[in-house]
XYZ file of C-alpha atoms in Angstrom:
440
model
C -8.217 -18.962 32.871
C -6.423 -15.970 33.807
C -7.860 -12.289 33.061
C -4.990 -11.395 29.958
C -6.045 -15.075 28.303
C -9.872 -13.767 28.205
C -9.133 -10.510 25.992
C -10.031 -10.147 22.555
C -7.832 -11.416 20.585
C -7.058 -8.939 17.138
C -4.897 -10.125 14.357
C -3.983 -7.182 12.151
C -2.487 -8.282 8.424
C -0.189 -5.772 6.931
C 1.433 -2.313 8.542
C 0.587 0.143 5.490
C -1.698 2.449 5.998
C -4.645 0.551 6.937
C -3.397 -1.655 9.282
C -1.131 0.420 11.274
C -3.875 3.421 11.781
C -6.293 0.332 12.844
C -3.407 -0.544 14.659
C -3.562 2.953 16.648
C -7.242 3.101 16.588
C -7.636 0.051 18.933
C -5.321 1.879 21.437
C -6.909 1.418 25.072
C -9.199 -0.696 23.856
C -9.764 -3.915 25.948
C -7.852 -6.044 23.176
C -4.283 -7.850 22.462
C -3.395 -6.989 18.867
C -0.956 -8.734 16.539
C 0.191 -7.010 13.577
C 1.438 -9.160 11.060
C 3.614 -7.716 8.610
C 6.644 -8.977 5.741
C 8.205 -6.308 6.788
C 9.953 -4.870 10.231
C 8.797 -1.165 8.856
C 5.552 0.754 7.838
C 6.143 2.003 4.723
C 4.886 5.611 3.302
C 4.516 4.150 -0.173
C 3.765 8.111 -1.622
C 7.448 8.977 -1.274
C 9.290 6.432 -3.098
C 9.953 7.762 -6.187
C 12.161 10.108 -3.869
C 13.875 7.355 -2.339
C 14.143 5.979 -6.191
C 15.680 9.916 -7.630
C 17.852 10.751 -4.702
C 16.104 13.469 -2.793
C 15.172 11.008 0.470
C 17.027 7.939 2.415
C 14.618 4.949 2.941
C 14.532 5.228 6.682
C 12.711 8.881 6.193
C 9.909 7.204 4.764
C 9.791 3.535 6.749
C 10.091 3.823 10.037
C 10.310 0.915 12.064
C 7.018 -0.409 13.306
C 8.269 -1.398 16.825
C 9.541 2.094 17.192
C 6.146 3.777 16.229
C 3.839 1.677 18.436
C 6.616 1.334 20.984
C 3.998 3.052 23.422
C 1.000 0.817 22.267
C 0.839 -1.955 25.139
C -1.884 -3.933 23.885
C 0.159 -4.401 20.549
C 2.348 -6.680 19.164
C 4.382 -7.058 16.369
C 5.689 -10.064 14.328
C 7.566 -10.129 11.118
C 5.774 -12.669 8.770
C 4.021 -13.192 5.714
C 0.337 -14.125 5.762
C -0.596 -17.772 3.829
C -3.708 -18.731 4.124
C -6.521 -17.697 6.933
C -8.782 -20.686 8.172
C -12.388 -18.590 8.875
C -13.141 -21.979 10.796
C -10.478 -22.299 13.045
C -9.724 -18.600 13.141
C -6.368 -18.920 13.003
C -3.682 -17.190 10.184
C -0.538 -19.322 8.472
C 2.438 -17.317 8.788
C 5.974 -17.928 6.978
C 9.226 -15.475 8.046
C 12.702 -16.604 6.935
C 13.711 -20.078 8.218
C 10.191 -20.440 10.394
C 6.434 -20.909 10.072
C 4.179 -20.361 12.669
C -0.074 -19.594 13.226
C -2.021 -16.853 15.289
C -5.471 -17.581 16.278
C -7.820 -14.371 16.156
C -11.275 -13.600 17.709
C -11.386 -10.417 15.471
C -9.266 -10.185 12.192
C -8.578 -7.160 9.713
C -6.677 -8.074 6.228
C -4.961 -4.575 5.064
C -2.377 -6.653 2.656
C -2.164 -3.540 0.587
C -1.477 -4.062 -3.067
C 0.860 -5.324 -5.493
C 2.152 -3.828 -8.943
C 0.104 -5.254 -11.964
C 1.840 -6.252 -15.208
C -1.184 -7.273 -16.610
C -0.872 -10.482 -16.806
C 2.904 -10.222 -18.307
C 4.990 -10.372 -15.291
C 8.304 -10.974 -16.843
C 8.534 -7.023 -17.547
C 9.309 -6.713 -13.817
C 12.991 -8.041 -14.360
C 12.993 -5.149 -16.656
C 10.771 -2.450 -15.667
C 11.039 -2.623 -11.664
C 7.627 -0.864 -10.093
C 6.981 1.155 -7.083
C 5.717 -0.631 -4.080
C 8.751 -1.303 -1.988
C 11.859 -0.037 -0.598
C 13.754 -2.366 -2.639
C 12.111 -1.258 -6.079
C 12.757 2.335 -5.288
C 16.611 1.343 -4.049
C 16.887 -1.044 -7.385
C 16.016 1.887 -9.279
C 18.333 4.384 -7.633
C 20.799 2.213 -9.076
C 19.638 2.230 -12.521
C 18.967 5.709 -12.990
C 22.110 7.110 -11.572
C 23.885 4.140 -12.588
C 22.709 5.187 -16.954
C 24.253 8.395 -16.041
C 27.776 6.916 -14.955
C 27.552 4.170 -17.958
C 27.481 6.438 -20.336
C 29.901 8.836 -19.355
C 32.315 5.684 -20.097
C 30.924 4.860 -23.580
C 32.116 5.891 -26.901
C 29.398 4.679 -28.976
C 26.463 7.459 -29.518
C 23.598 5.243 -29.542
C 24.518 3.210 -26.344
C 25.328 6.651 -24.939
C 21.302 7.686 -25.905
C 19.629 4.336 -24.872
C 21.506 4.511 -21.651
C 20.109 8.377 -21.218
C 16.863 7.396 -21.951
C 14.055 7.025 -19.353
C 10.802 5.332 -19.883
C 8.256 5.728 -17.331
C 5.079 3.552 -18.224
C 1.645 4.932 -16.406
C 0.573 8.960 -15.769
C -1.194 8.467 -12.507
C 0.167 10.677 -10.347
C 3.180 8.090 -8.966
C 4.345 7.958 -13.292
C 4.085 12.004 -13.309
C 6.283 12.319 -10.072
C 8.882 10.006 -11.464
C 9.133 11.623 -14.657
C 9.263 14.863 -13.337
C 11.974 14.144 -10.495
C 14.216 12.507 -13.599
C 13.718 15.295 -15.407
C 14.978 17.503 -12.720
C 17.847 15.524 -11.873
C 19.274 16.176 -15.881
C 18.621 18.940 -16.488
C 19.011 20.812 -13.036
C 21.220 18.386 -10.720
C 23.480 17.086 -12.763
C 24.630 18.922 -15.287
C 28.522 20.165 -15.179
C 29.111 16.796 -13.297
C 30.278 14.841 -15.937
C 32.992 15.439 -18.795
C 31.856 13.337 -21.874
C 28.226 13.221 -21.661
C 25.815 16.079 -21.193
C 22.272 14.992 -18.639
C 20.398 17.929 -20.539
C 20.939 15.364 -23.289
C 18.831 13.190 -21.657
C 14.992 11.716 -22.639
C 12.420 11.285 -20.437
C 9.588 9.568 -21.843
C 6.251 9.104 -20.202
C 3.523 6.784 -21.519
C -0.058 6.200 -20.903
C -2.586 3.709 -22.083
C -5.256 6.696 -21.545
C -5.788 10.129 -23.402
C -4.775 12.211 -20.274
C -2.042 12.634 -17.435
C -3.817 12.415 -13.797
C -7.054 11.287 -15.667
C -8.461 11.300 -11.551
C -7.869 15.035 -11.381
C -10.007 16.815 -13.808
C -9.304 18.690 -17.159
C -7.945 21.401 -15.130
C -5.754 20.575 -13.131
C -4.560 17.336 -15.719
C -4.189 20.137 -18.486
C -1.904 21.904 -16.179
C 0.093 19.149 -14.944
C 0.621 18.435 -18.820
C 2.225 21.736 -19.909
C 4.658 21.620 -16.665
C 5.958 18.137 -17.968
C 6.076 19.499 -21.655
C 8.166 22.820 -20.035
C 10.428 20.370 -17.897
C 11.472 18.716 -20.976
C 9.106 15.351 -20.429
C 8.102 13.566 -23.970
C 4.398 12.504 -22.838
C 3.271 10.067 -24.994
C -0.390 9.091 -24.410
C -3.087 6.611 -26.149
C 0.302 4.388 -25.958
C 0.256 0.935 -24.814
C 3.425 -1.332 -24.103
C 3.013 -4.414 -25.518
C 6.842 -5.754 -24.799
C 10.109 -4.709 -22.601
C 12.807 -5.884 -22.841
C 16.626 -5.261 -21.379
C 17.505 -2.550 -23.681
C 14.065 -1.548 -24.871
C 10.254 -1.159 -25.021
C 7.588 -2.349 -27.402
C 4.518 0.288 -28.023
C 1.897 0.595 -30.100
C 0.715 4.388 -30.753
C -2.216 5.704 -32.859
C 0.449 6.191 -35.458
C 1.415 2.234 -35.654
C 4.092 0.174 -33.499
C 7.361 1.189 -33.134
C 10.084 0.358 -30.226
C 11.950 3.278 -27.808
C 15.567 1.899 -27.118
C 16.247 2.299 -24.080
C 17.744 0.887 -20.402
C 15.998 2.210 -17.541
C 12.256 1.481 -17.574
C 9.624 2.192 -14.630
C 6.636 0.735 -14.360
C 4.153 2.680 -12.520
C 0.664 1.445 -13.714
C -1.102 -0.470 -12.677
C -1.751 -2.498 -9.161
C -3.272 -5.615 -8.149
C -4.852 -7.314 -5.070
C -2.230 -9.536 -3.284
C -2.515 -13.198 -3.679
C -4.085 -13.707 0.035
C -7.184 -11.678 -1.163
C -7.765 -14.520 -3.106
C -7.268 -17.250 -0.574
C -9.225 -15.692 1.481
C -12.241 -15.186 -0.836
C -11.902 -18.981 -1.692
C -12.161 -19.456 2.368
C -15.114 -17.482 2.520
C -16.971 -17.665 -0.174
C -16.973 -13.832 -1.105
C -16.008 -12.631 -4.036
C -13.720 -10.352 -6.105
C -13.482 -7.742 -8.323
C -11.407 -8.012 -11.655
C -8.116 -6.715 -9.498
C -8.749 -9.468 -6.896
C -10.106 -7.180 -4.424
C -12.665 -8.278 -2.106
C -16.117 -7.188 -2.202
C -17.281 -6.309 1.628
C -20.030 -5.449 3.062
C -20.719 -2.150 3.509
C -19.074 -1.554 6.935
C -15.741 -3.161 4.883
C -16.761 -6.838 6.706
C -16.649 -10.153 4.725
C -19.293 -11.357 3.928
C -21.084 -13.835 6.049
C -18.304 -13.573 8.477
C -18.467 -9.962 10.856
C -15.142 -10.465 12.541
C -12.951 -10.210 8.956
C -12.766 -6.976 7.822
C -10.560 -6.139 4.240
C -9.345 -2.793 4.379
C -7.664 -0.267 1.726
C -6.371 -1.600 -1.456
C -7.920 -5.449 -0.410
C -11.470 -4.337 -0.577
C -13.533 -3.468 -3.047
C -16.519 -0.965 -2.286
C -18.012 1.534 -4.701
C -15.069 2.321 -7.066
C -13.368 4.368 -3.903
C -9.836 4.680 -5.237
C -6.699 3.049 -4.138
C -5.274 5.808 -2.460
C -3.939 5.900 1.121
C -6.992 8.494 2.857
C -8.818 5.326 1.809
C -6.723 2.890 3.580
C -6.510 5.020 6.561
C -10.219 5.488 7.177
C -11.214 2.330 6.321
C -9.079 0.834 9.144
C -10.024 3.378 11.307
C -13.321 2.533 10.477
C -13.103 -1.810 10.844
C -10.988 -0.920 14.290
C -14.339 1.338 15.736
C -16.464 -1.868 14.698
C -14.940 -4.043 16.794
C -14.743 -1.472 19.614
C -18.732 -1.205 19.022
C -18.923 -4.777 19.499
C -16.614 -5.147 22.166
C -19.103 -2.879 23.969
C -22.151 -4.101 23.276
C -23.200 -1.350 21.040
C -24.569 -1.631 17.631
C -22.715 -2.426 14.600
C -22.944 -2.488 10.518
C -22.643 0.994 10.306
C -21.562 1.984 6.774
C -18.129 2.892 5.624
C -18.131 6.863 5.022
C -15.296 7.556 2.857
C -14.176 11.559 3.237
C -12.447 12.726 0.415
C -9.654 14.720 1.705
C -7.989 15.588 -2.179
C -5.612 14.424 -4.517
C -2.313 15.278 -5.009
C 0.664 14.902 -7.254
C 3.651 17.394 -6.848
C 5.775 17.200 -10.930
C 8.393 19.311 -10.146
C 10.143 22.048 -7.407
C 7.387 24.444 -6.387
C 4.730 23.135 -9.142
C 2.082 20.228 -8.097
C -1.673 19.670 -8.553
C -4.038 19.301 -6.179
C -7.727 18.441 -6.228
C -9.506 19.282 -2.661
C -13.396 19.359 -2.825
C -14.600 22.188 -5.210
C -11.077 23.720 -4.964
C -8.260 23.013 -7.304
C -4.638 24.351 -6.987
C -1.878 24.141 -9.356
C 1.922 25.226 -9.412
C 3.321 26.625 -6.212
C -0.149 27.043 -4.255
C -0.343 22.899 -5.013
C 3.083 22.761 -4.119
C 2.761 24.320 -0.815
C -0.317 22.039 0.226
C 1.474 18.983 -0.949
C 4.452 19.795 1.494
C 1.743 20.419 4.260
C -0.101 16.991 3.398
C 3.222 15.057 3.630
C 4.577 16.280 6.497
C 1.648 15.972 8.408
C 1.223 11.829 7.654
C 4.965 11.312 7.542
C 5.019 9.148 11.291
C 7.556 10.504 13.037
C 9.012 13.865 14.496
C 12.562 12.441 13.633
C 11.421 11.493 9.764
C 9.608 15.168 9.153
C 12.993 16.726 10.442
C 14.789 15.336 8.321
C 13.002 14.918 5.223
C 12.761 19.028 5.402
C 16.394 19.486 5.906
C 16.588 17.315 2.725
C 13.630 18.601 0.831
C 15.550 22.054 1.235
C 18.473 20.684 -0.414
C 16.905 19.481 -3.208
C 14.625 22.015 -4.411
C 16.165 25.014 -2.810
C 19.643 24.369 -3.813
C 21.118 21.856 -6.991
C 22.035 18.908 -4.935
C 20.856 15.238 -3.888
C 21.453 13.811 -0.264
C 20.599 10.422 -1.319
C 22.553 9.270 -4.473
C 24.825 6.057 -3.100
C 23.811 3.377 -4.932
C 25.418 -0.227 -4.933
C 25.777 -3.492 -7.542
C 23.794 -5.562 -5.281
C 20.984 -3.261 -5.223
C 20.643 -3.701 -9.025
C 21.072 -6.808 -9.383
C 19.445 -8.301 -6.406
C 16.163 -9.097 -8.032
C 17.937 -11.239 -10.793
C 20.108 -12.848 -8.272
C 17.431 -13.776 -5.695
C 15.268 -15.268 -8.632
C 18.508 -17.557 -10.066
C 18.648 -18.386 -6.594
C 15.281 -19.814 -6.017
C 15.177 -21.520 -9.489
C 18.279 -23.623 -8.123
C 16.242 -24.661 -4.746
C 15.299 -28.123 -5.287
């Protein structure tokens, strides 16, 4: 057996954050990694909703994964998506369009990510797309831009309001950047654009289960975020849960009773969920899960009764840390440096240390929130560390360069770089899903 056969073998699930920083992490190291993803691009996942309102083109924030560990020689990359892991063979099920193949593993590290939860009423997605891919944010590009063209052409007033109506479900800080961004767009963008409609015209609604926007961030900072929304024009509607959507319409009931908001563009942005595979693999392994699905580890994020898994980020569950990407990142960092240990013959089982780095949530141009330690910055000072933050994890020298030339044009002067937009992004969903109900 040759010298390359003998190396540790690493099989890396999923290219988000976790897995592509463990990814990095085992750079030099006397391994081969594979990194498994559905995907040919990493994805920075906090930047969608700009993709989704115009201000950003998807390949700013995805670049491809070849390209970034293109000087990585102990790494590999396959497109795939991750079936089932045998802990007995050590070996991961892969489908990719029009093949199936397995990788065996010595050392494995599941950083799946998450998926958007409907609570347990998926059929809203056909109506209420979320905010976990490229083609959610793309699909709702469409739609949002799309309601403004729609009702320029109609002559009926209360098509013209439902179609310049905009429901965001969920105030975390993806369902305040959303809301804000729309808000922007009508009554800042757009305007004088259009002849028989008027954007300032426009409702943005944003809804919340809970009493509070940012509920994460403090009274502060939440209070704050609040009266921005209220002075972009935002309807906040909180203590409000959905309880239907539909094509032209959502279902809510409020402290005052139930009632129903006509309108066509809905986001869903609360909510996520472990993916399926966190499941599979807990029935594999005998561990169990948390109410989302997420695994519970051990504490250095290793599956129980089996050291070489590790579930990273949004797959593992570990002291209410929060599903945030600083997680994801050190937490593969983290599994990557135990299997270095090992590698070495050095101990291992150290604990996770999760360092909370801050929160952030930018609402408008030159106004954000953020939460760093003891400190807490709102409006332009929160602004100016959120455009720091980004920059500095967007992967890439090409994807910084550009997202600032486009950042400039959208909150220094009136415009949008990114608002093409096409049929097929729409409707893809719909079509892809009438398409596998014909497959026999």
């Amino acid at each position: 057996m040759d010298e390359q056969a003998q190396r540790h073998r690493v099989v890396i699930v999923g290219a988000g954050f976790g897995g592509l920083f463990a990814t990095k992490a085992l750079k030099g190291a006397p391994v081969d990694v594979t990194l498994i993803n559905s995907t040919a691009h990493h994805l920075f996942q906090p930047l969608l909703y700009q993709v989704a309102t115009g201000i950003l083109s998807e390949g700013e924030i995805a670049p491809p994964i070849r390209e970034v560990l293109k000087r990585q020689g102990n790494a590999r990359t396959l497109l795939g998506t991750v079936t089932r892991i045998d802990p007995d063979a050590k070996r991961v099920d892969v489908v990719a369009p029009g093949v199936a193949y397995s990788v065996d593993y010595d050392s494995l590290i599941v950083a799946a990510g998450a998926s958007q939860s409907y609570f347990g009423k998926d059929q809203f997605a056909e109506f209420a797309p979320g905010m976990k891919s490229i083609d959610d944010a793309l699909e709702l590009r469409g739609r949002i831009f799309g309601a403004f063209e729609l009702a320029e052409l109609e002559q009926d007033p209360a098509a013209i309001e439902r179609l310049l109506t905009f429901v965001v479900v969920g105030a975390g800080p993806t369902g305040v950047e959303m809301a804000g961004q729309i808000a922007e767009l009508a009554h800042r963008h757009l305007p004088g654009q259009y002849h028989n409609i008027d954007p300032r015209q426009s409702r943005i609604i944003l809804i919340d289960a809970l009493p509070t926007v940012l509920s994460t961030f403090g009274d502060r900072l939440s209070t704050a975020a609040l009266r921005q929304l209220h002075k972009l024009g935002v309807e906040v509607e909180l203590s409000t849960k959905v309880v239907d959507v539909d094509e032209t319409g959502i279902e809510v009931e409020t402290p005052n009773g139930h009632r129903r908001i006509e309108s066509m563009t809905k986001i869903w942005a609360a909510g996520v969920a472990a993916p399926a595979l966190s499941r599979q693999l807990a029935e594999a392994t005998g561990a169990e899960v948390d109410r989302a699905g997420r695994l519970l580890v051990n504490p250095d994020t290793s599956v129980p009764g089996h050291p070489e898994i590790f579930a990273v980020g949004d797959m593992m569950s570990m002291e209410k840390l929060p599903g945030v990407a600083q997680v994801a990142i050190q937490s593969g960092q983290h599994a990557a440096g135990q299997i270095r240990k090992r590698l070495a013959g050095q101990p291992t089982g150290q604990p996770f240390k999760y360092h909370d780095k801050g929160s952030l949530a930018t609402i408008s141009r030159f106004s954000a929130v953020a939460s760093v330690g003891r400190f807490h910055f709102a409006g332009l000072p929160g602004w100016l560390l959120w455009l720091v933050v980004h920059l500095l994890y967007l992967v890439g020298f090409k994807n910084r360069v550009t997202a600032v030339l486009h950042w400039f044009v959208s909150f220094i002067g009136r415009g949008r770089s990114e608002r093409v937009s096409t049929f097929q992004q729409v409707f893809a969903r719909r079509a892809l899903r009438e398409y596998q109900d014909r497959l026999p």
